[in-house]
Short mmCIF file of C-alpha atoms in Angstrom, two decimals:
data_model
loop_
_atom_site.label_atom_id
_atom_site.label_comp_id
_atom_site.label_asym_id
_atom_site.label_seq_id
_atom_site.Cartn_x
_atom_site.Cartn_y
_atom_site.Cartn_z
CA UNK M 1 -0.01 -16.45 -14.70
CA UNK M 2 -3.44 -15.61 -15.42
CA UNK M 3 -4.76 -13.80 -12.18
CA UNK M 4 -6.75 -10.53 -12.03
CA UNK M 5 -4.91 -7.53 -10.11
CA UNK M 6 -7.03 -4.26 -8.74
CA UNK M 7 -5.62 -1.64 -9.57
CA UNK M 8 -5.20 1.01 -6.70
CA UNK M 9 -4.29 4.30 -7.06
CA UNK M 10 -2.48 6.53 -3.80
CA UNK M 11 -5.65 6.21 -1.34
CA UNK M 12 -8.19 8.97 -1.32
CA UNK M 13 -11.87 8.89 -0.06
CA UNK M 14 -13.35 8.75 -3.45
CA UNK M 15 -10.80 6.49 -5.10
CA UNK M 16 -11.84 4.46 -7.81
CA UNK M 17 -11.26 0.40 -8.05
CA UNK M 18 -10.97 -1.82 -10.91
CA UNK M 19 -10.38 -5.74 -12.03
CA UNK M 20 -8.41 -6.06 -14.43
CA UNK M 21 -7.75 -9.44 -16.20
CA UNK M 22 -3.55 -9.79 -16.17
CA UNK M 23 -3.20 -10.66 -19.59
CA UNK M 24 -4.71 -6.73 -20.79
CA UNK M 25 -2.61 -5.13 -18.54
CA UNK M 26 0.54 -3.19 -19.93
CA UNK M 27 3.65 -4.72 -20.08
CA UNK M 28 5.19 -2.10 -17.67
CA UNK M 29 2.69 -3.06 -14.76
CA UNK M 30 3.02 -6.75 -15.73
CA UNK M 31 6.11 -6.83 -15.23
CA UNK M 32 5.82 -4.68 -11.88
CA UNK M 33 3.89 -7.13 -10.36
CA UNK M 34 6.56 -9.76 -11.14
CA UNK M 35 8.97 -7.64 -9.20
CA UNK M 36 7.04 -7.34 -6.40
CA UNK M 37 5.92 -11.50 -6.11
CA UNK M 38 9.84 -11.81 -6.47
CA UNK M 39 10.19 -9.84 -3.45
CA UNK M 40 7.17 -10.87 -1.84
CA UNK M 41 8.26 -14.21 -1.53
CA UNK M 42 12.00 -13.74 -0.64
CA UNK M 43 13.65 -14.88 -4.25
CA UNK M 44 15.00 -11.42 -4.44
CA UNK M 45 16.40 -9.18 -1.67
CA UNK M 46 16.16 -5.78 -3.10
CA UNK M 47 14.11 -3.67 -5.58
CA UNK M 48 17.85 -3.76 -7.54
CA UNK M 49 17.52 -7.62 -8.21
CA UNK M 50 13.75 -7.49 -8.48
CA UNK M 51 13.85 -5.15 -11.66
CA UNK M 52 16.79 -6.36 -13.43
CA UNK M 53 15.69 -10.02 -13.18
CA UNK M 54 12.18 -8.57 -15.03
CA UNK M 55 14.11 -6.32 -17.16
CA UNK M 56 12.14 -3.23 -15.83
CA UNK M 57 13.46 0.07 -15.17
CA UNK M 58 13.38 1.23 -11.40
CA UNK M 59 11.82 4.09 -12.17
CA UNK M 60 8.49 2.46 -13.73
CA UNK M 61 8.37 0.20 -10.71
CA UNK M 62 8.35 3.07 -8.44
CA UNK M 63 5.70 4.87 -10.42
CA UNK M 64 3.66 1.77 -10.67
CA UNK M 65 3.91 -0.23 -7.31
CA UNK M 66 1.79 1.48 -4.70
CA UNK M 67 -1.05 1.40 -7.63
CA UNK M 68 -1.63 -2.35 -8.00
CA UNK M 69 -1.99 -5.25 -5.77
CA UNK M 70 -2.96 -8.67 -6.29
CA UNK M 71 -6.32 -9.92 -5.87
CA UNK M 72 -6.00 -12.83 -4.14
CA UNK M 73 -9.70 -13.50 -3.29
CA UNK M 74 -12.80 -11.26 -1.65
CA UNK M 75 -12.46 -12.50 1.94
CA UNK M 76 -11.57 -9.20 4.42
CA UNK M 77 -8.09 -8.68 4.35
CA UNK M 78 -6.37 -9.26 7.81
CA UNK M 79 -3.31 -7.30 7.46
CA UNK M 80 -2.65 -3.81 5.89
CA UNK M 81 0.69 -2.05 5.80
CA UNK M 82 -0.03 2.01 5.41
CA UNK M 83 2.74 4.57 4.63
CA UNK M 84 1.90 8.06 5.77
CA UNK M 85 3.22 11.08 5.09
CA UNK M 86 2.81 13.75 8.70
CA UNK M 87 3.87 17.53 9.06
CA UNK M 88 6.67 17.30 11.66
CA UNK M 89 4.98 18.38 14.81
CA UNK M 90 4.56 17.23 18.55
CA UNK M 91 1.91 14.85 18.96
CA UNK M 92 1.42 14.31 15.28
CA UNK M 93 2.08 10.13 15.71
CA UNK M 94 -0.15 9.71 18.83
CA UNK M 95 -3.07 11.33 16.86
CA UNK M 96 -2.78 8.51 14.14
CA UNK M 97 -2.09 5.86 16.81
CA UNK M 98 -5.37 7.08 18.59
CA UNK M 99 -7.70 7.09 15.11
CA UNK M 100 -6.07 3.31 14.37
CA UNK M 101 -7.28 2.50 17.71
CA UNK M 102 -10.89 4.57 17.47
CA UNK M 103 -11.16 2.19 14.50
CA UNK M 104 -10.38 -1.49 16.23
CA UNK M 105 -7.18 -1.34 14.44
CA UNK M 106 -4.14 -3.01 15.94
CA UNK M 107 -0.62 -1.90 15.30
CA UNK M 108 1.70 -4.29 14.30
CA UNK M 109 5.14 -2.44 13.55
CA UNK M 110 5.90 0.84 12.86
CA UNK M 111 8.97 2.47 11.33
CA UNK M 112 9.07 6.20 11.18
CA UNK M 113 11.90 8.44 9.52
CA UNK M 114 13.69 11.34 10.50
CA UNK M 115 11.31 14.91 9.37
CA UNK M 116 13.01 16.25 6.06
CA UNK M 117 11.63 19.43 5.10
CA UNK M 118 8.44 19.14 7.71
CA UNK M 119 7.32 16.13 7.00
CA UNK M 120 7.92 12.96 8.31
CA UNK M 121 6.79 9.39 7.27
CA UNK M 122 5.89 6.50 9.19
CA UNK M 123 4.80 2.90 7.70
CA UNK M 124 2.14 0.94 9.67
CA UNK M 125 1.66 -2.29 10.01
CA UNK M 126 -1.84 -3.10 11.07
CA UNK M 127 -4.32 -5.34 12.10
CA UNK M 128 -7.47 -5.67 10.61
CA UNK M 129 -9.26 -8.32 11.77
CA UNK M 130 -11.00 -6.73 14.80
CA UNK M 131 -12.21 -3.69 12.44
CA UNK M 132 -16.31 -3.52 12.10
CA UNK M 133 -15.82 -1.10 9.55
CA UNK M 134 -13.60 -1.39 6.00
CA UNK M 135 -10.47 -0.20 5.54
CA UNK M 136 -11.27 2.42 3.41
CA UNK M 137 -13.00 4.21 6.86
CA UNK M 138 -9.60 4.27 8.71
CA UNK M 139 -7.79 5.57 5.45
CA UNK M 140 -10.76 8.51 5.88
CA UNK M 141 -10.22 8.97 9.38
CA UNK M 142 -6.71 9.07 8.50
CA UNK M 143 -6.48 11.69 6.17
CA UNK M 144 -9.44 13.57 8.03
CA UNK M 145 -6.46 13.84 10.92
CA UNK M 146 -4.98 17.68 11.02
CA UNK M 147 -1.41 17.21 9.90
CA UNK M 148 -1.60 14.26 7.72
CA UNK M 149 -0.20 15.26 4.35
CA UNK M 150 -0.85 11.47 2.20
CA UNK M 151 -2.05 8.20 3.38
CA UNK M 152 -0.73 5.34 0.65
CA UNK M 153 -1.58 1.57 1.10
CA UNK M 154 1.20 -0.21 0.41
CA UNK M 155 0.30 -3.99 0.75
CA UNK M 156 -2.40 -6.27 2.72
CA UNK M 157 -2.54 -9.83 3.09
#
């Protein structure tokens, strides 16, 4: 299993990337990237199973998985699923809908949850394909957008 991996930090304008070769990488991420292929290609249902089958606690995985992704190859990705974090107010999810468009983006699904303390989160599906202009400039756009607490990028493919 000899692939490189970028490593990808929560998303923030000036964020940092690096390729890493698998084999130098902790066994703690190692092992969270086994968890998510598991679940990534349906062998596992849930996080639970994904773990225990690496022998990884649940709490490393959390910590770890939003900060590395596979690098499959350097074509433009076509898909990229965003979790969000907004300040419960009216409005708040047409202003993010309206920057996704501004940037050619097309929404694919989109899963909010109920406002706990203020803030609310959504995950976003999107496509990618029609954008001029990298991800990274939405993600800016994004978190340029009054209200709009964290911007995280979960997955693309």
């Amino acid at each position: 299993m000899n692939q490189d991996f970028i490593v990808r930090p929560e998303f923030h304008s000036k964020e940092k990337f690096w390729i890493v070769r698998e084999d130098i990488l902790p066994e703690a991420l190692q092992k969270t990237i086994q968890a998510k292929q598991l679940l990534m290609h349906g062998k596992v249902q849930t996080i639970h199973e994904a773990v225990k089958q690496v022998d990884l606690s649940r709490s490393a995985f959390y910590k770890y998985k939003d900060g590395i992704f596979e690098l499959e190859n350097l074509q433009r990705e076509r898909f990229a699923t965003v979790s969000i974090d907004l300040e419960h107010q009216s409005g708040m999810l047409s202003k993010v809908l309206s920057a996704i468009a501004r940037s050619d983006g097309n929404v694919l699904t989109l899963s909010q949850t109920i406002p706990l303390s203020g803030i609310a989160n959504i995950v976003i599906s999107i496509d990618t394909s029609q954008m001029e202009k990298p991800l990274s400039a939405l993600l800016d756009a994004l978190l340029a957008t009054e209200g709009v607490k964290k911007v995280t990028i979960i997955g693309q493919g």
